[in-house]
PDB file of C-alpha atoms in Angstrom:
ATOM      1  CA  MET B   1     -26.381  20.865 -33.568  1.00 38.00           C
ATOM      2  CA  SER B   2     -24.423  18.240 -32.542  1.00 43.00           C
ATOM      3  CA  THR B   3     -23.917  17.200 -28.494  1.00 45.00           C
ATOM      4  CA  SER B   4     -21.627  13.860 -28.866  1.00 47.00           C
ATOM      5  CA  VAL B   5     -18.960  13.947 -26.369  1.00 52.00           C
ATOM      6  CA  ASN B   6     -15.422  13.826 -27.250  1.00 65.00           C
ATOM      7  CA  SER B   7     -13.619  10.642 -25.943  1.00 85.00           C
ATOM      8  CA  ALA B   8     -10.813  11.385 -23.219  1.00 90.00           C
ATOM      9  CA  ARG B   9      -7.373  11.491 -24.426  1.00 93.00           C
ATOM     10  CA  LEU B  10      -4.276  12.353 -23.053  1.00 93.00           C
ATOM     11  CA  ASP B  11      -3.017  15.967 -22.163  1.00 92.00           C
ATOM     12  CA  VAL B  12       0.328  16.352 -22.516  1.00 93.00           C
ATOM     13  CA  LEU B  13       0.746  19.546 -20.685  1.00 92.00           C
ATOM     14  CA  LEU B  14      -1.166  18.311 -17.356  1.00 93.00           C
ATOM     15  CA  ASP B  15       0.065  14.935 -17.690  1.00 92.00           C
ATOM     16  CA  ASP B  16       3.468  16.469 -17.248  1.00 92.00           C
ATOM     17  CA  TYR B  17       2.562  19.663 -14.942  1.00 88.00           C
ATOM     18  CA  ALA B  18       1.181  16.210 -12.466  1.00 90.00           C
ATOM     19  CA  ARG B  19       4.443  14.159 -12.583  1.00 87.00           C
ATOM     20  CA  LEU B  20       5.919  17.329 -11.172  1.00 85.00           C
ATOM     21  CA  LEU B  21       3.904  17.467  -8.565  1.00 83.00           C
ATOM     22  CA  GLY B  22       4.229  14.184  -7.986  1.00 71.00           C
ATOM     23  CA  SER B  23       2.196  11.170  -8.017  1.00 54.00           C
ATOM     24  CA  ASP B  24       1.550  11.331  -4.137  1.00 58.00           C
ATOM     25  CA  PRO B  25       2.176  13.878  -1.579  1.00 60.00           C
ATOM     26  CA  GLY B  26       5.011  13.142   0.836  1.00 65.00           C
ATOM     27  CA  SER B  27       2.870  11.873   3.235  1.00 85.00           C
ATOM     28  CA  ALA B  28       1.719   8.746   1.317  1.00 92.00           C
ATOM     29  CA  ILE B  29       3.228   5.629   2.109  1.00 95.00           C
ATOM     30  CA  VAL B  30       0.929   3.338  -0.041  1.00 96.00           C
ATOM     31  CA  ASP B  31       3.445   2.861  -3.528  1.00 93.00           C
ATOM     32  CA  GLN B  32       6.093   1.869  -0.253  1.00 94.00           C
ATOM     33  CA  ILE B  33       4.030  -0.691   0.871  1.00 97.00           C
ATOM     34  CA  PHE B  34       1.951  -1.939  -1.689  1.00 97.00           C
ATOM     35  CA  PRO B  35       5.267  -3.386  -4.411  1.00 96.00           C
ATOM     36  CA  VAL B  36       4.554  -2.557  -7.845  1.00 95.00           C
ATOM     37  CA  VAL B  37       3.869  -6.269 -10.252  1.00 95.00           C
ATOM     38  CA  ASP B  38       2.834  -5.501 -14.031  1.00 95.00           C
ATOM     39  CA  VAL B  39       0.307  -7.953 -15.454  1.00 95.00           C
ATOM     40  CA  PRO B  40      -0.302  -8.496 -19.084  1.00 94.00           C
ATOM     41  CA  THR B  41      -3.971  -8.992 -18.663  1.00 94.00           C
ATOM     42  CA  LEU B  42      -6.536  -7.441 -16.611  1.00 95.00           C
ATOM     43  CA  THR B  43      -7.493 -11.033 -14.389  1.00 95.00           C
ATOM     44  CA  GLY B  44      -5.185 -14.100 -14.522  1.00 94.00           C
ATOM     45  CA  LYS B  45      -5.099 -16.975 -11.284  1.00 93.00           C
ATOM     46  CA  PHE B  46      -2.547 -17.235  -8.728  1.00 91.00           C
ATOM     47  CA  ILE B  47      -0.984 -20.910  -9.445  1.00 86.00           C
ATOM     48  CA  ASN B  48      -1.047 -22.474  -5.390  1.00 78.00           C
ATOM     49  CA  VAL B  49       1.518 -25.207  -5.140  1.00 69.00           C
ATOM     50  CA  SER B  50       1.368 -27.761  -1.887  1.00 65.00           C
ATOM     51  CA  GLY B  51       2.445 -30.488  -0.327  1.00 52.00           C
ATOM     52  CA  GLY B  52       5.839 -28.962  -2.336  1.00 46.00           C
ATOM     53  CA  PHE B  53       7.765 -29.457   1.619  1.00 46.00           C
ATOM     54  CA  ALA B  54       6.268 -33.764   1.487  1.00 48.00           C
ATOM     55  CA  SER B  55       9.132 -36.395   0.585  1.00 48.00           C
ATOM     56  CA  GLN B  56       9.499 -40.124   1.909  1.00 51.00           C
ATOM     57  CA  SER B  57      10.864 -39.800   5.383  1.00 52.00           C
ATOM     58  CA  PRO B  58      14.236 -39.247   5.766  1.00 54.00           C
ATOM     59  CA  GLY B  59      14.126 -35.691   3.957  1.00 54.00           C
ATOM     60  CA  ASN B  60      17.876 -35.242   3.945  1.00 58.00           C
ATOM     61  CA  ARG B  61      19.465 -37.944   1.302  1.00 67.00           C
ATOM     62  CA  LEU B  62      20.221 -36.203  -1.997  1.00 76.00           C
ATOM     63  CA  ILE B  63      22.638 -38.773  -2.440  1.00 79.00           C
ATOM     64  CA  MET B  64      21.929 -41.071  -5.416  1.00 82.00           C
ATOM     65  CA  VAL B  65      23.700 -44.729  -4.840  1.00 82.00           C
ATOM     66  CA  ASP B  66      24.578 -47.165  -7.057  1.00 86.00           C
ATOM     67  CA  GLY B  67      21.681 -48.338  -9.217  1.00 85.00           C
ATOM     68  CA  GLN B  68      18.866 -45.819  -8.243  1.00 84.00           C
ATOM     69  CA  THR B  69      17.126 -44.846 -11.029  1.00 86.00           C
ATOM     70  CA  GLU B  70      15.880 -41.531 -10.157  1.00 83.00           C
ATOM     71  CA  PRO B  71      16.465 -38.673  -7.093  1.00 80.00           C
ATOM     72  CA  MET B  72      13.790 -38.986  -3.975  1.00 73.00           C
ATOM     73  CA  THR B  73      10.946 -37.181  -5.655  1.00 73.00           C
ATOM     74  CA  ILE B  74       8.771 -34.562  -3.279  1.00 68.00           C
ATOM     75  CA  ASP B  75       4.792 -34.170  -3.928  1.00 67.00           C
ATOM     76  CA  VAL B  76       3.450 -31.627  -5.573  1.00 67.00           C
ATOM     77  CA  ALA B  77       0.170 -30.478  -6.451  1.00 70.00           C
ATOM     78  CA  MET B  78      -0.905 -27.475  -8.198  1.00 72.00           C
ATOM     79  CA  SER B  79      -3.961 -25.746  -8.668  1.00 77.00           C
ATOM     80  CA  GLN B  80      -5.232 -21.952  -9.412  1.00 78.00           C
ATOM     81  CA  ILE B  81      -7.124 -19.839  -7.012  1.00 77.00           C
ATOM     82  CA  ASP B  82      -8.559 -16.318  -6.640  1.00 87.00           C
ATOM     83  CA  GLY B  83      -5.766 -14.333  -8.709  1.00 93.00           C
ATOM     84  CA  TRP B  84      -6.065 -10.082  -9.707  1.00 94.00           C
ATOM     85  CA  ASN B  85      -8.598  -8.244 -11.378  1.00 95.00           C
ATOM     86  CA  VAL B  86      -6.818  -5.057 -12.679  1.00 96.00           C
ATOM     87  CA  GLU B  87      -9.520  -2.085 -12.413  1.00 94.00           C
ATOM     88  CA  GLN B  88      -9.331   1.548 -14.052  1.00 94.00           C
ATOM     89  CA  CYS B  89      -9.837   3.878 -11.036  1.00 94.00           C
ATOM     90  CA  ALA B  90     -10.419   7.615 -11.881  1.00 95.00           C
ATOM     91  CA  LEU B  91     -10.882  10.744 -10.744  1.00 95.00           C
ATOM     92  CA  GLY B  92     -12.097  14.303 -12.149  1.00 96.00           C
ATOM     93  CA  THR B  93     -12.888  17.418 -12.165  1.00 95.00           C
ATOM     94  CA  LYS B  94     -14.793  20.184 -14.299  1.00 96.00           C
ATOM     95  CA  VAL B  95     -14.128  23.221 -15.579  1.00 95.00           C
ATOM     96  CA  THR B  96     -15.776  25.860 -17.230  1.00 95.00           C
ATOM     97  CA  LYS B  97     -14.620  27.209 -20.138  1.00 93.00           C
ATOM     98  CA  ARG B  98     -15.812  30.175 -20.163  1.00 92.00           C
ATOM     99  CA  THR B  99     -14.390  30.954 -16.633  1.00 92.00           C
ATOM    100  CA  GLN B 100     -11.329  29.837 -18.022  1.00 91.00           C
ATOM    101  CA  GLN B 101     -11.433  32.064 -20.347  1.00 90.00           C
ATOM    102  CA  ALA B 102     -11.961  35.006 -18.194  1.00 91.00           C
ATOM    103  CA  LEU B 103      -9.217  34.271 -15.229  1.00 92.00           C
ATOM    104  CA  LEU B 104      -6.593  33.707 -18.243  1.00 90.00           C
ATOM    105  CA  ARG B 105      -6.355  36.941 -18.589  1.00 88.00           C
ATOM    106  CA  ASN B 106      -5.604  37.596 -14.809  1.00 87.00           C
ATOM    107  CA  GLY B 107      -2.787  35.148 -15.398  1.00 90.00           C
ATOM    108  CA  ILE B 108      -4.917  32.372 -13.630  1.00 92.00           C
ATOM    109  CA  ASP B 109      -5.401  29.042 -15.362  1.00 94.00           C
ATOM    110  CA  THR B 110      -7.890  27.431 -14.041  1.00 94.00           C
ATOM    111  CA  ARG B 111      -6.946  23.705 -15.725  1.00 95.00           C
ATOM    112  CA  VAL B 112      -3.771  24.110 -13.868  1.00 94.00           C
ATOM    113  CA  VAL B 113      -5.481  24.973 -10.538  1.00 94.00           C
ATOM    114  CA  HIS B 114      -7.968  21.455 -11.328  1.00 94.00           C
ATOM    115  CA  THR B 115      -5.168  20.388 -11.958  1.00 94.00           C
ATOM    116  CA  ALA B 116      -3.016  20.327  -8.618  1.00 93.00           C
ATOM    117  CA  ILE B 117      -6.485  20.196  -6.318  1.00 92.00           C
ATOM    118  CA  LEU B 118      -7.224  16.396  -8.214  1.00 93.00           C
ATOM    119  CA  VAL B 119      -3.725  14.994  -8.143  1.00 92.00           C
ATOM    120  CA  ARG B 120      -4.115  16.013  -3.903  1.00 90.00           C
ATOM    121  CA  GLU B 121      -7.162  14.404  -4.274  1.00 91.00           C
ATOM    122  CA  TYR B 122      -6.971  11.286  -5.776  1.00 93.00           C
ATOM    123  CA  ALA B 123      -3.781  10.756  -3.270  1.00 92.00           C
ATOM    124  CA  VAL B 124      -5.735  11.018  -0.838  1.00 92.00           C
ATOM    125  CA  TYR B 125      -8.501   8.300  -1.895  1.00 93.00           C
ATOM    126  CA  ARG B 126      -6.030   5.887  -2.561  1.00 94.00           C
ATOM    127  CA  GLU B 127      -4.691   6.048   0.887  1.00 95.00           C
ATOM    128  CA  ARG B 128      -7.886   5.525   2.055  1.00 95.00           C
ATOM    129  CA  LEU B 129      -7.812   2.754   0.206  1.00 96.00           C
ATOM    130  CA  ALA B 130      -4.776   1.418   1.160  1.00 97.00           C
ATOM    131  CA  GLU B 131      -5.621   1.182   4.338  1.00 97.00           C
ATOM    132  CA  ALA B 132      -8.670  -0.113   4.777  1.00 97.00           C
ATOM    133  CA  ILE B 133      -6.933  -3.126   2.734  1.00 98.00           C
ATOM    134  CA  ALA B 134      -3.634  -3.008   5.152  1.00 98.00           C
ATOM    135  CA  PHE B 135      -5.458  -2.451   8.240  1.00 98.00           C
ATOM    136  CA  SER B 136      -8.360  -4.772   8.028  1.00 98.00           C
ATOM    137  CA  THR B 137      -9.102  -7.221  10.556  1.00 97.00           C
ATOM    138  CA  ALA B 138     -11.299  -9.083   8.005  1.00 97.00           C
ATOM    139  CA  VAL B 139      -8.791  -9.115   5.077  1.00 97.00           C
ATOM    140  CA  PHE B 140      -5.798 -10.919   8.048  1.00 98.00           C
ATOM    141  CA  THR B 141      -8.956 -12.863   9.465  1.00 96.00           C
ATOM    142  CA  GLY B 142      -7.004 -15.145  11.876  1.00 96.00           C
ATOM    143  CA  ARG B 143      -3.839 -13.517  11.513  1.00 97.00           C
ATOM    144  CA  THR B 144      -4.995 -10.625  13.519  1.00 98.00           C
ATOM    145  CA  GLU B 145      -4.702  -9.753  17.517  1.00 98.00           C
ATOM    146  CA  ALA B 146      -6.509  -6.892  19.763  1.00 98.00           C
ATOM    147  CA  LEU B 147      -4.101  -5.287  21.876  1.00 98.00           C
ATOM    148  CA  THR B 148      -6.082  -4.353  25.599  1.00 97.00           C
ATOM    149  CA  GLY B 149      -5.427  -2.825  28.952  1.00 97.00           C
ATOM    150  CA  PRO B 150      -2.092  -3.128  29.937  1.00 97.00           C
ATOM    151  CA  ASP B 151      -0.639  -5.010  26.804  1.00 97.00           C
ATOM    152  CA  GLN B 152      -1.012  -1.489  24.849  1.00 98.00           C
ATOM    153  CA  TRP B 153       1.864  -0.136  23.910  1.00 97.00           C
ATOM    154  CA  SER B 154       0.564   3.266  25.222  1.00 97.00           C
ATOM    155  CA  ASP B 155       1.078   1.418  28.884  1.00 96.00           C
ATOM    156  CA  ASP B 156       4.585   1.474  29.806  1.00 95.00           C
ATOM    157  CA  ALA B 157       4.038  -1.913  31.557  1.00 96.00           C
ATOM    158  CA  SER B 158       3.656  -3.889  26.913  1.00 97.00           C
ATOM    159  CA  ASP B 159       5.859  -4.932  25.561  1.00 96.00           C
ATOM    160  CA  PRO B 160       5.868  -3.855  21.249  1.00 97.00           C
ATOM    161  CA  VAL B 161       9.444  -5.840  21.205  1.00 96.00           C
ATOM    162  CA  SER B 162       8.069  -9.037  21.956  1.00 96.00           C
ATOM    163  CA  ASP B 163       4.872  -8.054  20.681  1.00 98.00           C
ATOM    164  CA  GLY B 164       7.262  -7.900  17.313  1.00 97.00           C
ATOM    165  CA  GLN B 165       8.702 -11.665  18.280  1.00 97.00           C
ATOM    166  CA  ASP B 166       5.225 -12.802  18.419  1.00 98.00           C
ATOM    167  CA  ALA B 167       3.974 -11.646  14.492  1.00 98.00           C
ATOM    168  CA  ALA B 168       7.207 -12.612  13.184  1.00 98.00           C
ATOM    169  CA  ASP B 169       6.936 -16.749  14.994  1.00 97.00           C
ATOM    170  CA  SER B 170       3.759 -16.694  13.792  1.00 97.00           C
ATOM    171  CA  ILE B 171       4.821 -15.594   9.763  1.00 97.00           C
ATOM    172  CA  GLU B 172       8.107 -17.953   9.904  1.00 96.00           C
ATOM    173  CA  ASP B 173       5.513 -20.946  11.258  1.00 94.00           C
ATOM    174  CA  ALA B 174       3.001 -20.210   8.488  1.00 92.00           C
ATOM    175  CA  THR B 175       5.584 -18.995   5.472  1.00 91.00           C
ATOM    176  CA  GLY B 176       9.176 -20.163   6.554  1.00 90.00           C
ATOM    177  CA  GLU B 177      10.089 -16.075   5.813  1.00 93.00           C
ATOM    178  CA  GLU B 178      10.862 -13.589   8.178  1.00 95.00           C
ATOM    179  CA  PRO B 179       8.914 -10.198   8.264  1.00 97.00           C
ATOM    180  CA  ASN B 180      10.997  -7.226   6.563  1.00 98.00           C
ATOM    181  CA  THR B 181       8.769  -4.672   7.483  1.00 98.00           C
ATOM    182  CA  CYS B 182       5.953  -3.001   9.647  1.00 98.00           C
ATOM    183  CA  VAL B 183       3.402  -0.345   8.933  1.00 98.00           C
ATOM    184  CA  VAL B 184       1.972   1.646  11.914  1.00 98.00           C
ATOM    185  CA  GLY B 185      -0.395   4.664  11.685  1.00 97.00           C
ATOM    186  CA  GLN B 186       0.849   7.909  13.513  1.00 96.00           C
ATOM    187  CA  ALA B 187      -1.037   7.421  16.760  1.00 96.00           C
ATOM    188  CA  VAL B 188       1.048   4.454  17.404  1.00 98.00           C
ATOM    189  CA  HIS B 189       4.417   5.868  16.326  1.00 97.00           C
ATOM    190  CA  ARG B 190       4.076   8.232  18.915  1.00 95.00           C
ATOM    191  CA  LYS B 191       3.839   5.968  21.358  1.00 95.00           C
ATOM    192  CA  LEU B 192       6.419   3.994  20.324  1.00 95.00           C
ATOM    193  CA  ARG B 193       9.258   6.752  20.147  1.00 93.00           C
ATOM    194  CA  GLN B 194       8.721   7.077  23.653  1.00 91.00           C
ATOM    195  CA  HIS B 195       7.899   3.709  24.741  1.00 93.00           C
ATOM    196  CA  PRO B 196      10.217   2.523  27.738  1.00 92.00           C
ATOM    197  CA  ALA B 197      10.966  -1.254  26.183  1.00 92.00           C
ATOM    198  CA  VAL B 198      12.095   0.821  22.473  1.00 91.00           C
ATOM    199  CA  LEU B 199      14.135   3.043  24.163  1.00 89.00           C
ATOM    200  CA  GLU B 200      16.478   0.782  26.207  1.00 87.00           C
ATOM    201  CA  TYR B 201      16.870  -1.546  23.265  1.00 85.00           C
ATOM    202  CA  SER B 202      18.182   1.519  22.010  1.00 81.00           C
ATOM    203  CA  SER B 203      20.262   2.698  24.403  1.00 77.00           C
ATOM    204  CA  ARG B 204      21.716  -0.437  25.590  1.00 72.00           C
ATOM    205  CA  THR B 205      22.251  -1.952  21.398  1.00 65.00           C
ATOM    206  CA  LEU B 206      22.980   1.900  20.073  1.00 65.00           C
ATOM    207  CA  ASN B 207      24.093   4.235  22.489  1.00 62.00           C
ATOM    208  CA  THR B 208      21.887   6.444  21.366  1.00 61.00           C
ATOM    209  CA  VAL B 209      20.408   9.962  23.644  1.00 61.00           C
ATOM    210  CA  GLY B 210      17.183  12.423  23.147  1.00 62.00           C
ATOM    211  CA  LEU B 211      14.396  11.652  20.728  1.00 70.00           C
ATOM    212  CA  ILE B 212      14.329   8.371  19.234  1.00 85.00           C
ATOM    213  CA  LYS B 213      14.909   7.962  15.223  1.00 89.00           C
ATOM    214  CA  ASP B 214      12.731   5.693  12.830  1.00 93.00           C
ATOM    215  CA  ALA B 215      15.729   3.654  11.954  1.00 92.00           C
ATOM    216  CA  GLN B 216      15.876   2.721  16.242  1.00 92.00           C
ATOM    217  CA  ILE B 217      12.737   1.878  16.056  1.00 95.00           C
ATOM    218  CA  ALA B 218      12.919  -0.390  13.399  1.00 96.00           C
ATOM    219  CA  GLU B 219      15.886  -2.202  14.853  1.00 93.00           C
ATOM    220  CA  ALA B 220      14.150  -2.829  18.068  1.00 93.00           C
ATOM    221  CA  LEU B 221      11.353  -4.463  16.047  1.00 96.00           C
ATOM    222  CA  ASP B 222      13.395  -6.564  13.915  1.00 95.00           C
ATOM    223  CA  VAL B 223      12.442  -5.130  10.883  1.00 97.00           C
ATOM    224  CA  ASP B 224      14.552  -3.655   7.621  1.00 97.00           C
ATOM    225  CA  ASN B 225      11.698  -1.061   7.148  1.00 97.00           C
ATOM    226  CA  TYR B 226       9.828   0.773   9.448  1.00 98.00           C
ATOM    227  CA  VAL B 227       6.561   2.682   7.639  1.00 97.00           C
ATOM    228  CA  VAL B 228       4.345   5.376   9.267  1.00 97.00           C
ATOM    229  CA  GLY B 229       1.338   6.487   7.766  1.00 96.00           C
ATOM    230  CA  LYS B 230       1.035   9.925   8.744  1.00 94.00           C
ATOM    231  CA  MET B 231      -1.986  11.062   5.810  1.00 93.00           C
ATOM    232  CA  ARG B 232      -4.562  13.191   7.081  1.00 89.00           C
ATOM    233  CA  SER B 233      -7.569  13.911   4.778  1.00 87.00           C
ATOM    234  CA  ASN B 234     -11.553  15.660   5.656  1.00 84.00           C
ATOM    235  CA  THR B 235     -14.054  13.381   6.286  1.00 82.00           C
ATOM    236  CA  ALA B 236     -16.597  16.062   6.437  1.00 80.00           C
ATOM    237  CA  VAL B 237     -19.475  16.448   3.706  1.00 78.00           C
ATOM    238  CA  GLU B 238     -18.353  18.608   0.756  1.00 76.00           C
ATOM    239  CA  GLY B 239     -19.939  22.160   1.879  1.00 79.00           C
ATOM    240  CA  GLN B 240     -19.741  21.235   5.866  1.00 85.00           C
ATOM    241  CA  THR B 241     -17.429  22.500   8.269  1.00 86.00           C
ATOM    242  CA  ALA B 242     -14.238  20.450   7.806  1.00 85.00           C
ATOM    243  CA  THR B 243     -13.396  17.785  10.079  1.00 87.00           C
ATOM    244  CA  VAL B 244      -9.319  16.835   9.410  1.00 85.00           C
ATOM    245  CA  ALA B 245      -8.746  12.613  10.314  1.00 90.00           C
ATOM    246  CA  LYS B 246      -5.933  10.783  10.531  1.00 92.00           C
ATOM    247  CA  ILE B 247      -5.993   8.571   7.483  1.00 95.00           C
ATOM    248  CA  TRP B 248      -4.752   5.423   8.995  1.00 96.00           C
ATOM    249  CA  GLY B 249      -5.246   3.586  12.381  1.00 96.00           C
ATOM    250  CA  LYS B 250      -4.144   2.277  15.626  1.00 98.00           C
ATOM    251  CA  PHE B 251      -2.686  -0.850  14.080  1.00 98.00           C
ATOM    252  CA  ALA B 252       0.530  -2.304  13.529  1.00 98.00           C
ATOM    253  CA  LEU B 253       1.446  -4.421  10.585  1.00 98.00           C
ATOM    254  CA  PHE B 254       4.239  -7.381  10.667  1.00 98.00           C
ATOM    255  CA  CYS B 255       4.603  -8.203   6.805  1.00 98.00           C
ATOM    256  CA  LYS B 256       7.221  -9.384   4.301  1.00 97.00           C
ATOM    257  CA  LEU B 257       6.879  -6.923   1.395  1.00 97.00           C
ATOM    258  CA  ARG B 258       8.893  -7.617  -2.248  1.00 94.00           C
ATOM    259  CA  THR B 259       8.432  -7.417  -5.505  1.00 91.00           C
ATOM    260  CA  SER B 260       6.832 -10.845  -6.911  1.00 87.00           C
ATOM    261  CA  PRO B 261       8.943 -11.981 -10.339  1.00 86.00           C
ATOM    262  CA  GLN B 262       5.653 -13.288 -11.471  1.00 85.00           C
ATOM    263  CA  ALA B 263       2.246 -12.691 -10.756  1.00 88.00           C
ATOM    264  CA  MET B 264       0.604 -16.015 -11.141  1.00 88.00           C
ATOM    265  CA  THR B 265       2.998 -16.837  -7.411  1.00 87.00           C
ATOM    266  CA  PRO B 266       3.178 -13.760  -5.505  1.00 89.00           C
ATOM    267  CA  GLN B 267       5.487 -13.724  -2.688  1.00 90.00           C
ATOM    268  CA  SER B 268       4.459 -10.451  -0.728  1.00 95.00           C
ATOM    269  CA  CYS B 269       1.800  -9.884   1.517  1.00 97.00           C
ATOM    270  CA  LEU B 270       0.820  -6.660   0.226  1.00 97.00           C
ATOM    271  CA  GLN B 271       0.961  -5.750  -3.906  1.00 97.00           C
ATOM    272  CA  ARG B 272      -0.039  -3.340  -6.111  1.00 97.00           C
ATOM    273  CA  TRP B 273      -1.190  -5.337  -9.931  1.00 96.00           C
ATOM    274  CA  ARG B 274      -0.813  -2.774 -12.462  1.00 96.00           C
ATOM    275  CA  LEU B 275      -1.738  -3.446 -16.527  1.00 96.00           C
ATOM    276  CA  ARG B 276       1.291  -3.620 -18.420  1.00 94.00           C
ATOM    277  CA  GLY B 277       2.113  -0.817 -20.481  1.00 93.00           C
ATOM    278  CA  SER B 278      -0.221   1.483 -18.593  1.00 92.00           C
ATOM    279  CA  ARG B 279       0.799   4.944 -16.779  1.00 88.00           C
ATOM    280  CA  ASP B 280       0.510   5.533 -13.097  1.00 89.00           C
ATOM    281  CA  GLY B 281      -1.534   8.681 -12.565  1.00 90.00           C
ATOM    282  CA  GLU B 282      -2.878   9.605 -16.369  1.00 93.00           C
ATOM    283  CA  VAL B 283      -4.379  12.278 -17.211  1.00 96.00           C
ATOM    284  CA  GLN B 284      -6.862  13.004 -19.659  1.00 95.00           C
ATOM    285  CA  THR B 285      -9.218  15.846 -20.300  1.00 96.00           C
ATOM    286  CA  TRP B 286     -12.703  15.757 -23.149  1.00 95.00           C
ATOM    287  CA  ASP B 287     -15.540  18.093 -23.662  1.00 95.00           C
ATOM    288  CA  HIS B 288     -19.481  17.340 -21.889  1.00 94.00           C
ATOM    289  CA  PRO B 289     -21.912  17.553 -24.996  1.00 93.00           C
ATOM    290  CA  GLY B 290     -22.204  21.471 -25.628  1.00 91.00           C
ATOM    291  CA  GLY B 291     -18.176  22.260 -25.628  1.00 90.00           C
ATOM    292  CA  TYR B 292     -19.001  24.618 -22.273  1.00 94.00           C
ATOM    293  CA  VAL B 293     -17.353  22.147 -20.080  1.00 96.00           C
ATOM    294  CA  GLU B 294     -14.615  20.309 -20.283  1.00 96.00           C
ATOM    295  CA  GLN B 295     -13.521  17.323 -17.745  1.00 96.00           C
ATOM    296  CA  ILE B 296     -10.483  16.588 -16.069  1.00 97.00           C
ATOM    297  CA  ASP B 297      -9.851  13.093 -15.611  1.00 97.00           C
ATOM    298  CA  MET B 298      -7.077  11.144 -13.612  1.00 95.00           C
ATOM    299  CA  VAL B 299      -6.564   7.108 -14.402  1.00 95.00           C
ATOM    300  CA  ARG B 300      -4.882   4.212 -13.021  1.00 94.00           C
ATOM    301  CA  ASP B 301      -5.025   0.862 -14.931  1.00 95.00           C
ATOM    302  CA  ASP B 302      -4.185  -1.045 -11.360  1.00 95.00           C
ATOM    303  CA  GLN B 303      -5.059  -2.995  -8.120  1.00 97.00           C
ATOM    304  CA  LEU B 304      -4.459  -2.882  -4.148  1.00 97.00           C
ATOM    305  CA  SER B 305      -4.251  -6.246  -2.387  1.00 96.00           C
ATOM    306  CA  ALA B 306      -2.934  -8.530   0.218  1.00 96.00           C
ATOM    307  CA  PRO B 307      -2.626 -11.823  -2.315  1.00 94.00           C
ATOM    308  CA  THR B 308      -0.455 -14.087   0.870  1.00 93.00           C
ATOM    309  CA  VAL B 309      -2.185 -13.422   4.167  1.00 95.00           C
ATOM    310  CA  ALA B 310       0.693 -15.551   5.289  1.00 95.00           C
ATOM    311  CA  LEU B 311       3.318 -13.306   5.110  1.00 96.00           C
ATOM    312  CA  GLY B 312       1.447 -10.465   7.485  1.00 98.00           C
ATOM    313  CA  TYR B 313       0.580 -10.356  11.274  1.00 98.00           C
ATOM    314  CA  LEU B 314      -1.816  -7.348  12.367  1.00 98.00           C
ATOM    315  CA  TYR B 315      -2.093  -6.279  15.515  1.00 98.00           C
ATOM    316  CA  SER B 316      -5.495  -4.494  16.052  1.00 98.00           C
ATOM    317  CA  THR B 317      -6.383  -1.382  19.229  1.00 98.00           C
ATOM    318  CA  VAL B 318      -2.455  -1.099  19.554  1.00 98.00           C
ATOM    319  CA  VAL B 319      -2.604   2.051  22.227  1.00 97.00           C
ATOM    320  CA  ALA B 320      -5.328   3.304  23.979  1.00 95.00           C
TER     321      ALA B 320
END
């Protein structure tokens, strides 16, 4: 008797159902803060351009005079540096066919139930990975600051508006770009909504009263987008009493986010590299040896990364 394993195949019904549910729950922010760029290969190198601002002084001489054989030139050195590395990311669940057949008689489709759970759990894993990159002091080495004591935004004496300007200055000095996004955890968000400096700015510029809106916080911090990580997850070992905790910690990341027109020259602090032609969260199924158990997998071919950390500045221990 053959016990060969069937190859994984797209399950159109379950894939369509997963997309109706939405690839990520409403509280997930990973796709908001990691703009996607499709890449033609699994691996590739970025091109680093250095010396692009070096030219013979004065650096504003664009007019060519009579007899000049060529325009003023700038010195540009190009090299290849670390790049993208797209991997297959998958999570699966097993369905016993006998149980499936028995429950179908009662109108319960365990394949659909398992798929719904899989969609949720896959989103949790992606959100954890996103947080581990976006809120990592190791990733942003040299571009991070830990707030302490009266500088923490939980202290009314602190000044998050000024801290936002300091972060912007750091990014502009390093890249010439202005940050357009601030990403915070929910604990930070709740303090910002009632912080005197933010409330004072909002009342002075927008003449508003009551609970402050996210758009008003963005105005105070001088960014276009203000994103709050709210997702929670169970951190307990399977089978033990659930311990629900926030995924996004007490951090605030000021950054420039956008879709890079070319993968080899990233222009965003955070980026998601996706293999060209692949489907986000494709649902595949295959049978285990013997044919009694079916596995349902959710698969992506992508990578979350921070290719240009100079376009970001990270505050840690933002609130007590």
